[in-house]
Amino acid sequence: MIINAGQIARELKHPLNADDPLIITPSPDLEELKKSGSASIDLRLGCWFLACRASRTGLLDVYKSQDVIPSEAKLTKSYYVPFGDGFVLHPRAFVLGVTLEWIRLPTDRSAMVIGRSSWGRHGLIIATATGVHPGFTGCLTLELSNVGEIPIMIKPGTTICQIFIHKVEGGDPKFVDQSSFIGSRKPTLGAIKLDEIARLLANDDFNNQ
Amino acid sequence: MLGHSVWESERFAAKFEKQIENGVLKELKNSRWEEYELLNVGSKVSDLDSDDMFVRSTWLPAYTWALLQSEEIFCDFLGLYLFAESYLHAFSYLTSPSTSGQRSLGYPNITRRIHHLVYAATVMKISIPAGFKSDFAKEEEPTEPSQKLLVSIADTVSNLLATDLIKLVQDFANEKKLHRRNPDKVSQIQDEFRNMIVPTLEQQTLTDILNAGWNCSLDSDIWDNVSHDKLHEAKDQILQDLILKSMEVSEYHERTKKEQ
């Protein structure tokens, strides 16, 4: 069940469970939220960007041994853009951004982040419905891509995406491993983890037997 | 860097130049004349008051070092005033047990720096972390006789200015209405870091954020309620994120407040 913005505003102001509150900081304007009638909250663009270093890597092959996959530091370059400054996203460019807001979800709430259609119509695509798990705390990494024909200037503090918060039913807080959901204030590439089945299916030695 | 910029922009050196010159000459004449005479054979006490550049060059290093040391003491006191306990934690983290080799002559030796910091902390009602004084090792003093004499005079002169320098920092801070660490705010931020693993929810001062961060860093029981090893392994990284994000949140509130 998606929680209405007015209800979110009430939960932000008066947490349902003081030991496990929903937190968004910096906080949105709660009075505006109550009146909005919306089902989502707008989030702003943060100050950090992470771009891939195209010249360093010929091919990203996650099926190789973890030892030979380049580290995040080798694959990417981090940019800090202070408030007042901007980042120009050129056509067909892809960069990771981050929300300005640090979000903490209680163990009975999950969330989904999607772009804002007004940006999308200008060619700026933000993520592909990022899921946020119960117990998460941190800033959300955004996948920003300019699929339009003209460069787009984006500045920290701009409302760039929206978050829908859902109620999670039937969960047991004791099974929420919060250590897995500690985010950062910067965007991160993260590792692509292949499970055992994917590894077995991708193994071409089997074809040669 | 902050202290040096203030010292420079407020032209504080000018307040002490004459006092330091007089202090160096007084110390030479009254207490160290015999050592000085051994190094500068044929000198007379009355020569010290002359403008003769060759005579001045024999004691000028002591004046220069005393002035530089006073600037460093000022910077320590300003840092202490602004950042309170967190300044002492950071000082210890960065400089203890010692920087290698011989002491830098433009600084009071580490033993004296610690003595000044402890004294100023007491005056400013700042708690001194347990074991702070014993964290530091003695530094090597210079052995070359002339340098040894002159830096010892510089030490004596700059040492006498400590009280004046504390007052200078306090007057400057009052005039500029600088924020001081607020224990209630520190405790509130600490609770946010500790209980929720979130940065500060409101606008807070840099000093309160840093003090909360240090308190959490020194708390070995932090996040025991979450009880996952990965959290403890990443403690420094998580705290760094919370501290820096808190500063960003505070900047956000400051900038949006101004625009209203």
Short mmCIF file of C-alpha atoms in Angstrom, two decimals:
data_model
loop_
_atom_site.label_atom_id
_atom_site.label_comp_id
_atom_site.label_asym_id
_atom_site.label_seq_id
_atom_site.Cartn_x
_atom_site.Cartn_y
_atom_site.Cartn_z
CA MET A 1 0.00 0.00 0.00
CA ILE A 2 1.42 3.38 -1.01
CA ILE A 3 1.34 5.93 1.77
CA ASN A 4 -0.13 9.32 0.98
CA ALA A 5 2.15 12.39 1.28
CA GLY A 6 -0.04 13.81 4.04
CA GLN A 7 0.36 10.65 6.08
CA ILE A 8 4.13 10.69 5.43
CA ALA A 9 4.24 14.28 6.72
CA ARG A 10 2.46 13.14 9.89
CA GLU A 11 4.87 10.23 10.33
CA LEU A 12 7.85 12.52 9.84
CA LYS A 13 6.54 14.89 12.47
CA HIS A 14 5.27 12.28 14.94
CA PRO A 15 6.97 8.92 14.32
CA LEU A 16 4.70 5.90 14.80
CA ASN A 17 7.56 4.16 16.59
CA ALA A 18 10.10 6.43 18.26
CA ASP A 19 12.73 3.67 18.17
CA ASP A 20 12.26 3.02 14.48
CA PRO A 21 11.20 6.28 12.82
CA LEU A 22 10.89 7.36 9.22
CA ILE A 23 13.42 10.18 8.71
CA ILE A 24 14.14 12.45 5.77
CA THR A 25 16.80 15.10 6.29
CA PRO A 26 16.79 17.88 5.22
CA SER A 27 13.08 17.58 5.81
CA PRO A 28 10.57 18.50 3.10
CA ASP A 29 8.06 21.24 3.90
CA LEU A 30 5.59 19.24 5.99
CA GLU A 31 2.76 21.75 5.71
CA GLU A 32 3.07 21.73 1.91
CA LEU A 33 3.14 17.94 1.93
CA LYS A 34 -0.04 17.71 3.96
CA LYS A 35 -1.83 19.89 1.44
CA SER A 36 -0.34 18.33 -1.70
CA GLY A 37 -2.66 15.34 -1.98
CA SER A 38 0.23 13.59 -3.70
CA ALA A 39 1.30 9.97 -3.28
CA SER A 40 5.01 10.80 -3.41
CA ILE A 41 7.61 13.20 -2.05
CA ASP A 42 9.97 15.10 -4.32
CA LEU A 43 13.66 14.61 -3.61
CA ARG A 44 16.49 16.96 -4.52
CA LEU A 45 19.76 16.41 -6.31
CA GLY A 46 22.82 16.18 -4.05
CA CYS A 47 26.34 17.48 -4.58
CA TRP A 48 28.20 14.32 -5.63
CA PHE A 49 28.47 12.70 -9.06
CA LEU A 50 30.24 9.57 -10.21
CA ALA A 51 31.12 9.08 -13.87
CA CYS A 52 32.73 6.09 -15.56
CA ARG A 53 36.22 6.50 -16.96
CA ALA A 54 35.56 5.31 -20.48
CA SER A 55 39.21 5.23 -21.47
CA ARG A 56 40.31 2.89 -18.72
CA THR A 57 38.13 -0.13 -19.31
CA GLY A 58 37.73 -2.04 -22.56
CA LEU A 59 34.98 -4.29 -21.31
CA LEU A 60 33.11 -4.74 -18.07
CA ASP A 61 32.90 -8.50 -17.68
CA VAL A 62 31.36 -9.41 -14.35
CA TYR A 63 31.66 -13.13 -15.14
CA LYS A 64 35.41 -12.98 -14.67
CA SER A 65 37.00 -13.64 -11.32
CA GLN A 66 36.40 -10.79 -8.84
CA ASP A 67 40.18 -10.32 -8.68
CA VAL A 68 40.45 -9.15 -12.29
CA ILE A 69 37.39 -6.87 -12.32
CA PRO A 70 38.64 -3.26 -11.96
CA SER A 71 37.87 -1.61 -8.63
CA GLU A 72 35.28 1.16 -8.35
CA ALA A 73 38.08 3.70 -7.95
CA LYS A 74 39.64 2.56 -11.24
CA LEU A 75 36.34 2.44 -13.09
CA THR A 76 34.98 5.79 -11.99
CA LYS A 77 35.80 9.39 -11.20
CA SER A 78 34.02 11.29 -8.46
CA TYR A 79 32.96 14.95 -8.79
CA TYR A 80 31.86 17.31 -6.02
CA VAL A 81 29.63 20.14 -7.21
CA PRO A 82 28.95 22.70 -4.45
CA PHE A 83 25.62 24.46 -4.06
CA GLY A 84 25.47 27.29 -6.58
CA ASP A 85 27.50 25.39 -9.14
CA GLY A 86 26.22 23.03 -11.83
CA PHE A 87 26.95 19.80 -13.70
CA VAL A 88 26.38 19.64 -17.46
CA LEU A 89 25.03 16.31 -18.64
CA HIS A 90 25.74 15.97 -22.34
CA PRO A 91 23.57 14.00 -24.78
CA ARG A 92 24.01 10.22 -24.33
CA ALA A 93 26.08 10.81 -21.19
CA PHE A 94 25.45 8.69 -18.13
CA VAL A 95 26.40 9.64 -14.61
CA LEU A 96 25.49 8.56 -11.10
CA GLY A 97 24.08 11.24 -8.83
CA VAL A 98 22.75 11.14 -5.30
CA THR A 99 19.79 12.57 -3.45
CA LEU A 100 20.43 15.57 -1.24
CA GLU A 101 18.15 13.96 1.36
CA TRP A 102 19.39 11.28 3.71
CA ILE A 103 16.55 8.81 4.18
CA ARG A 104 15.94 6.33 6.96
CA LEU A 105 13.17 3.81 6.43
CA PRO A 106 11.59 1.97 9.36
CA THR A 107 11.58 -1.82 9.22
CA ASP A 108 7.96 -1.81 8.04
CA ARG A 109 8.41 0.62 5.15
CA SER A 110 9.95 0.25 1.71
CA ALA A 111 10.18 2.76 -1.10
CA MET A 112 10.46 3.18 -4.86
CA VAL A 113 12.27 6.08 -6.49
CA ILE A 114 11.41 7.26 -9.99
CA GLY A 115 12.19 10.30 -12.10
CA ARG A 116 9.96 13.30 -12.53
CA SER A 117 8.14 13.40 -15.83
CA SER A 118 8.94 17.09 -16.36
CA TRP A 119 12.67 16.23 -16.50
CA GLY A 120 11.98 13.11 -18.55
CA ARG A 121 10.23 15.12 -21.25
CA HIS A 122 13.40 17.19 -21.59
CA GLY A 123 15.49 14.05 -22.03
CA LEU A 124 16.76 13.56 -18.48
CA ILE A 125 16.01 10.04 -17.32
CA ILE A 126 16.47 9.29 -13.64
CA ALA A 127 16.85 5.69 -12.63
CA THR A 128 14.60 2.83 -13.50
CA ALA A 129 12.45 2.53 -10.40
CA THR A 130 15.04 2.07 -7.68
CA GLY A 131 13.77 -0.08 -4.86
CA VAL A 132 14.65 0.91 -1.29
CA HIS A 133 14.43 -1.83 1.33
CA PRO A 134 13.09 -1.64 4.90
CA GLY A 135 15.73 -0.44 7.36
CA PHE A 136 17.74 1.46 4.75
CA THR A 137 19.56 4.56 5.92
CA GLY A 138 21.56 6.80 3.60
CA CYS A 139 21.34 8.90 0.47
CA LEU A 140 19.94 7.26 -2.65
CA THR A 141 22.10 6.74 -5.70
CA LEU A 142 20.45 8.01 -8.89
CA GLU A 143 21.23 6.92 -12.43
CA LEU A 144 21.11 10.03 -14.57
CA SER A 145 21.13 9.83 -18.32
CA ASN A 146 20.55 12.47 -20.99
CA VAL A 147 18.73 10.75 -23.83
CA GLY A 148 17.85 14.08 -25.47
CA GLU A 149 19.68 16.08 -28.11
CA ILE A 150 20.92 19.05 -26.08
CA PRO A 151 23.15 19.29 -23.01
CA ILE A 152 21.29 19.74 -19.71
CA MET A 153 22.57 21.73 -16.74
CA ILE A 154 21.65 20.26 -13.36
CA LYS A 155 22.39 21.94 -10.04
CA PRO A 156 22.47 20.50 -6.52
CA GLY A 157 19.26 21.27 -4.66
CA THR A 158 17.00 20.86 -7.72
CA THR A 159 13.99 18.58 -7.25
CA ILE A 160 14.95 15.71 -9.51
CA CYS A 161 13.05 12.59 -8.55
CA GLN A 162 10.21 11.38 -6.37
CA ILE A 163 9.92 8.69 -3.76
CA PHE A 164 6.84 6.54 -3.16
CA ILE A 165 6.77 4.98 0.30
CA HIS A 166 5.02 1.66 0.84
CA LYS A 167 3.85 -0.17 3.91
CA VAL A 168 5.45 -3.61 4.23
CA GLU A 169 3.18 -6.16 5.84
CA GLY A 170 4.02 -9.42 7.50
CA GLY A 171 7.71 -8.66 7.95
CA ASP A 172 9.66 -9.38 11.08
CA PRO A 173 12.02 -6.54 12.13
CA LYS A 174 14.48 -9.01 13.59
CA PHE A 175 15.22 -10.31 10.09
CA VAL A 176 16.15 -6.87 8.79
CA ASP A 177 19.94 -6.88 8.56
CA GLN A 178 20.44 -3.15 8.83
CA SER A 179 24.15 -3.44 8.15
CA SER A 180 23.32 -4.33 4.54
CA PHE A 181 21.40 -1.13 4.09
CA ILE A 182 23.73 1.54 5.34
CA GLY A 183 24.07 3.99 2.50
CA SER A 184 26.56 6.72 1.94
CA ARG A 185 26.36 10.43 1.20
CA LYS A 186 28.01 9.78 -2.19
CA PRO A 187 26.79 7.74 -5.15
CA THR A 188 28.29 4.29 -5.31
CA LEU A 189 28.64 1.88 -8.19
CA GLY A 190 28.26 -1.21 -6.03
CA ALA A 191 29.21 -4.71 -7.06
CA ILE A 192 27.12 -6.90 -9.34
CA LYS A 193 26.73 -10.09 -7.36
CA LEU A 194 26.07 -13.28 -9.31
CA ASP A 195 24.33 -16.06 -7.47
CA GLU A 196 25.34 -19.71 -7.74
CA ILE A 197 22.71 -20.51 -10.39
CA ALA A 198 23.80 -17.62 -12.61
CA ARG A 199 27.42 -18.77 -12.30
CA LEU A 200 26.54 -22.32 -13.25
CA LEU A 201 24.47 -21.20 -16.23
CA ALA A 202 27.17 -18.81 -17.42
CA ASN A 203 29.93 -21.44 -17.23
CA ASP A 204 30.92 -22.23 -20.84
CA ASP A 205 33.06 -25.22 -19.76
CA PHE A 206 29.74 -27.09 -19.62
CA ASN A 207 29.25 -26.57 -23.41
CA ASN A 208 32.67 -28.11 -24.10
CA GLN A 209 32.04 -31.30 -22.10
CA MET B 1 45.03 27.64 8.63
CA LEU B 2 42.00 29.39 10.10
CA GLY B 3 43.98 30.78 13.04
CA HIS B 4 46.79 32.01 10.79
CA SER B 5 44.29 33.77 8.51
CA VAL B 6 42.73 35.52 11.50
CA TRP B 7 46.16 36.44 12.92
CA GLU B 8 47.14 37.88 9.54
CA SER B 9 43.90 39.68 8.67
CA GLU B 10 43.48 41.21 12.14
CA ARG B 11 47.19 42.21 12.20
CA PHE B 12 47.53 40.72 15.69
CA ALA B 13 51.31 40.37 15.30
CA ALA B 14 51.60 44.16 15.58
CA LYS B 15 50.12 43.99 19.10
CA PHE B 16 53.01 41.85 20.31
CA GLU B 17 56.06 42.89 18.29
CA LYS B 18 57.35 45.51 20.73
CA GLN B 19 56.49 43.39 23.75
CA ILE B 20 58.40 40.46 22.27
CA GLU B 21 61.42 42.54 21.33
CA ASN B 22 61.58 44.00 24.84
CA GLY B 23 61.06 40.56 26.33
CA VAL B 24 63.92 39.04 24.33
CA LEU B 25 66.32 41.84 25.26
CA LYS B 26 65.30 41.77 28.90
CA GLU B 27 65.79 38.01 29.06
CA LEU B 28 69.21 38.32 27.37
CA LYS B 29 70.42 41.06 29.68
CA ASN B 30 69.01 39.80 32.97
CA SER B 31 69.18 36.03 32.75
CA ARG B 32 71.23 34.81 29.78
CA TRP B 33 74.03 37.33 29.44
CA GLU B 34 76.84 34.95 30.34
CA GLU B 35 75.80 32.40 27.71
CA TYR B 36 75.34 35.17 25.13
CA GLU B 37 78.75 36.66 25.89
CA LEU B 38 80.44 33.29 25.43
CA LEU B 39 78.96 33.07 21.95
CA ASN B 40 79.55 36.74 21.08
CA VAL B 41 82.95 37.51 22.58
CA GLY B 42 83.63 41.17 23.36
CA SER B 43 79.95 42.17 23.44
CA LYS B 44 78.70 44.74 25.93
CA VAL B 45 75.23 44.82 27.47
CA SER B 46 74.71 48.39 26.21
CA ASP B 47 75.32 47.19 22.60
CA LEU B 48 72.06 45.26 22.70
CA ASP B 49 70.02 48.47 22.64
CA SER B 50 71.77 49.81 19.55
CA ASP B 51 70.37 49.67 16.03
CA ASP B 52 73.58 48.11 14.73
CA MET B 53 72.39 45.46 12.29
CA PHE B 54 75.26 43.11 13.19
CA VAL B 55 74.35 43.21 16.88
CA ARG B 56 70.64 42.83 16.09
CA SER B 57 71.34 39.77 13.96
CA THR B 58 72.76 38.00 17.03
CA TRP B 59 69.40 37.98 18.83
CA LEU B 60 66.90 38.51 16.01
CA PRO B 61 66.19 34.75 15.55
CA ALA B 62 64.91 34.65 19.14
CA TYR B 63 62.52 37.51 18.34
CA THR B 64 61.34 35.85 15.10
CA TRP B 65 60.78 32.49 16.78
CA ALA B 66 58.98 34.05 19.74
CA LEU B 67 56.66 35.89 17.34
CA LEU B 68 56.01 32.73 15.32
CA GLN B 69 55.45 30.72 18.49
CA SER B 70 52.96 33.33 19.73
CA GLU B 71 51.07 32.99 16.46
CA GLU B 72 50.98 29.20 16.87
CA ILE B 73 49.77 29.49 20.47
CA PHE B 74 47.06 31.88 19.28
CA CYS B 75 46.02 29.37 16.61
CA ASP B 76 45.83 26.57 19.18
CA PHE B 77 43.73 28.75 21.49
CA LEU B 78 41.38 29.82 18.71
CA GLY B 79 41.00 26.19 17.57
CA LEU B 80 40.29 25.21 21.14
CA TYR B 81 37.75 28.00 21.60
CA LEU B 82 35.95 27.09 18.38
CA PHE B 83 36.06 23.31 18.48
CA ALA B 84 36.41 22.61 22.23
CA GLU B 85 37.06 18.96 23.14
CA SER B 86 37.11 17.92 19.48
CA TYR B 87 40.19 20.13 18.96
CA LEU B 88 42.04 18.23 21.66
CA HIS B 89 40.99 14.87 20.22
CA ALA B 90 42.11 15.90 16.73
CA PHE B 91 45.34 17.40 18.07
CA SER B 92 46.16 14.16 19.81
CA TYR B 93 45.16 12.07 16.79
CA LEU B 94 47.36 14.08 14.43
CA THR B 95 50.43 14.85 16.52
CA SER B 96 50.85 12.23 19.24
CA PRO B 97 53.16 10.72 20.26
CA SER B 98 55.36 13.16 18.31
CA THR B 99 56.30 14.37 14.90
CA SER B 100 59.65 12.84 14.08
CA GLY B 101 63.00 14.57 14.50
CA GLN B 102 63.93 17.86 16.08
CA ARG B 103 61.21 20.28 17.15
CA SER B 104 60.21 23.07 14.82
CA LEU B 105 61.61 26.32 16.26
CA GLY B 106 58.63 28.38 15.15
CA TYR B 107 56.39 26.31 17.47
CA PRO B 108 56.59 25.93 21.23
CA ASN B 109 57.91 22.45 21.93
CA ILE B 110 55.19 19.85 22.29
CA THR B 111 55.44 19.71 26.09
CA ARG B 112 54.84 23.44 26.31
CA ARG B 113 52.08 23.34 23.69
CA ILE B 114 50.26 20.72 25.73
CA HIS B 115 50.79 22.76 28.88
CA HIS B 116 49.29 25.83 27.15
CA LEU B 117 46.36 23.84 25.78
CA VAL B 118 45.55 22.33 29.16
CA TYR B 119 45.76 25.75 30.81
CA ALA B 120 43.56 27.38 28.15
CA ALA B 121 41.07 24.50 28.30
CA THR B 122 40.73 25.06 32.04
CA VAL B 123 40.16 28.80 31.55
CA MET B 124 37.64 28.13 28.77
CA LYS B 125 35.88 25.39 30.79
CA ILE B 126 36.64 22.67 28.24
CA SER B 127 37.10 19.09 29.44
CA ILE B 128 40.52 17.58 28.89
CA PRO B 129 40.34 14.03 27.49
CA ALA B 130 41.67 11.34 29.83
CA GLY B 131 45.35 10.66 29.27
CA PHE B 132 45.74 13.68 26.99
CA LYS B 133 48.92 14.95 28.63
CA SER B 134 50.65 11.57 28.59
CA ASP B 135 49.88 10.97 24.89
CA PHE B 136 52.92 12.95 23.80
CA ALA B 137 56.63 12.21 23.77
CA LYS B 138 59.31 14.80 24.38
CA GLU B 139 60.79 16.38 21.25
CA GLU B 140 64.48 16.74 20.47
CA GLU B 141 65.79 20.20 21.27
CA PRO B 142 68.45 21.83 19.05
CA THR B 143 72.04 21.13 20.07
CA GLU B 144 73.89 23.91 18.25
CA PRO B 145 74.79 26.35 21.10
CA SER B 146 73.61 29.60 19.55
CA GLN B 147 70.33 28.08 18.34
CA LYS B 148 69.83 26.38 21.69
CA LEU B 149 70.22 29.66 23.57
CA LEU B 150 68.05 31.71 21.24
CA VAL B 151 65.17 29.23 21.04
CA SER B 152 65.23 28.89 24.80
CA ILE B 153 64.83 32.69 25.05
CA ALA B 154 62.03 32.58 22.46
CA ASP B 155 60.31 29.87 24.53
CA THR B 156 60.51 31.96 27.69
CA VAL B 157 59.14 35.07 25.98
CA SER B 158 56.28 33.36 24.13
CA ASN B 159 55.41 31.48 27.31
CA LEU B 160 54.82 34.78 29.11
CA LEU B 161 52.28 35.80 26.47
CA ALA B 162 49.97 32.80 26.93
CA THR B 163 47.52 34.63 29.21
CA ASP B 164 47.38 37.65 26.88
CA LEU B 165 46.77 35.32 23.93
CA ILE B 166 43.85 33.60 25.65
CA LYS B 167 42.32 36.99 26.32
CA LEU B 168 42.91 38.03 22.71
CA VAL B 169 41.08 34.92 21.48
CA GLN B 170 38.18 35.48 23.88
CA ASP B 171 37.86 39.16 22.94
CA PHE B 172 38.01 38.33 19.24
CA ALA B 173 35.42 35.55 19.65
CA ASN B 174 33.08 37.83 21.61
CA GLU B 175 33.42 40.61 19.07
CA LYS B 176 32.72 38.26 16.16
CA LYS B 177 29.98 36.41 18.13
CA LEU B 178 31.60 33.04 17.41
CA HIS B 179 29.60 29.96 18.35
CA ARG B 180 30.83 27.81 21.20
CA ARG B 181 30.18 24.13 21.65
CA ASN B 182 26.74 23.54 23.17
CA PRO B 183 26.66 20.30 25.23
CA ASP B 184 22.89 19.85 24.75
CA LYS B 185 23.20 20.12 20.98
CA VAL B 186 26.22 17.80 20.96
CA SER B 187 24.21 15.25 22.89
CA GLN B 188 21.23 15.61 20.50
CA ILE B 189 23.42 15.06 17.41
CA GLN B 190 25.17 12.17 19.11
CA ASP B 191 21.80 10.51 19.70
CA GLU B 192 20.90 10.92 16.03
CA PHE B 193 24.21 9.36 14.95
CA ARG B 194 24.02 6.62 17.55
CA ASN B 195 20.35 5.67 17.64
CA MET B 196 19.14 6.29 14.10
CA ILE B 197 22.36 6.35 12.04
CA VAL B 198 21.19 9.56 10.40
CA PRO B 199 22.86 12.94 10.02
CA THR B 200 21.53 15.86 11.98
CA LEU B 201 17.89 16.77 11.37
CA GLU B 202 18.25 20.50 12.00
CA GLN B 203 20.82 23.16 11.32
CA GLN B 204 23.71 22.70 13.74
CA THR B 205 27.05 24.38 14.19
CA LEU B 206 30.27 22.85 12.94
CA THR B 207 31.65 22.58 16.46
CA ASP B 208 28.61 20.67 17.77
CA ILE B 209 28.71 18.27 14.82
CA LEU B 210 32.44 17.61 15.22
CA ASN B 211 32.18 17.09 18.96
CA ALA B 212 29.31 14.64 18.50
CA GLY B 213 31.35 12.82 15.86
CA TRP B 214 34.38 12.49 18.12
CA ASN B 215 32.25 11.28 21.02
CA CYS B 216 30.73 8.59 18.80
CA SER B 217 34.14 7.67 17.40
CA LEU B 218 35.50 7.12 20.90
CA ASP B 219 32.45 5.12 21.98
CA SER B 220 33.33 1.46 21.55
CA ASP B 221 29.73 0.41 22.33
CA ILE B 222 28.18 2.46 19.55
CA TRP B 223 25.64 0.61 17.41
CA ASP B 224 25.65 -2.37 19.73
CA ASN B 225 21.86 -2.32 19.42
CA VAL B 226 22.25 -3.02 15.71
CA SER B 227 24.87 -5.65 16.51
CA HIS B 228 26.31 -6.44 13.14
CA ASP B 229 30.03 -6.81 12.67
CA LYS B 230 29.97 -5.09 9.30
CA LEU B 231 28.78 -1.90 11.00
CA HIS B 232 31.70 -1.90 13.39
CA GLU B 233 34.19 -2.59 10.63
CA ALA B 234 32.85 0.38 8.68
CA LYS B 235 32.44 2.59 11.75
CA ASP B 236 34.91 5.29 10.68
CA GLN B 237 33.50 5.49 7.16
CA ILE B 238 29.89 5.67 8.40
CA LEU B 239 30.75 8.33 10.97
CA GLN B 240 32.61 10.33 8.36
CA ASP B 241 29.52 10.21 6.13
CA LEU B 242 27.23 11.25 8.99
CA ILE B 243 29.48 14.14 10.01
CA LEU B 244 30.00 15.49 6.49
CA LYS B 245 26.34 15.03 5.58
CA SER B 246 25.36 16.89 8.75
CA MET B 247 27.48 19.81 7.59
CA GLU B 248 25.75 19.70 4.20
CA VAL B 249 22.31 19.61 5.86
CA SER B 250 23.30 22.62 7.97
CA GLU B 251 24.52 24.47 4.88
CA TYR B 252 21.19 23.67 3.20
CA HIS B 253 19.28 25.21 6.12
CA GLU B 254 21.58 28.22 6.22
CA ARG B 255 21.22 28.92 2.51
CA THR B 256 17.46 28.40 2.36
CA LYS B 257 16.95 30.52 5.48
CA LYS B 258 18.73 33.45 3.85
CA GLU B 259 16.58 33.23 0.76
CA GLN B 260 13.32 33.48 2.71
#
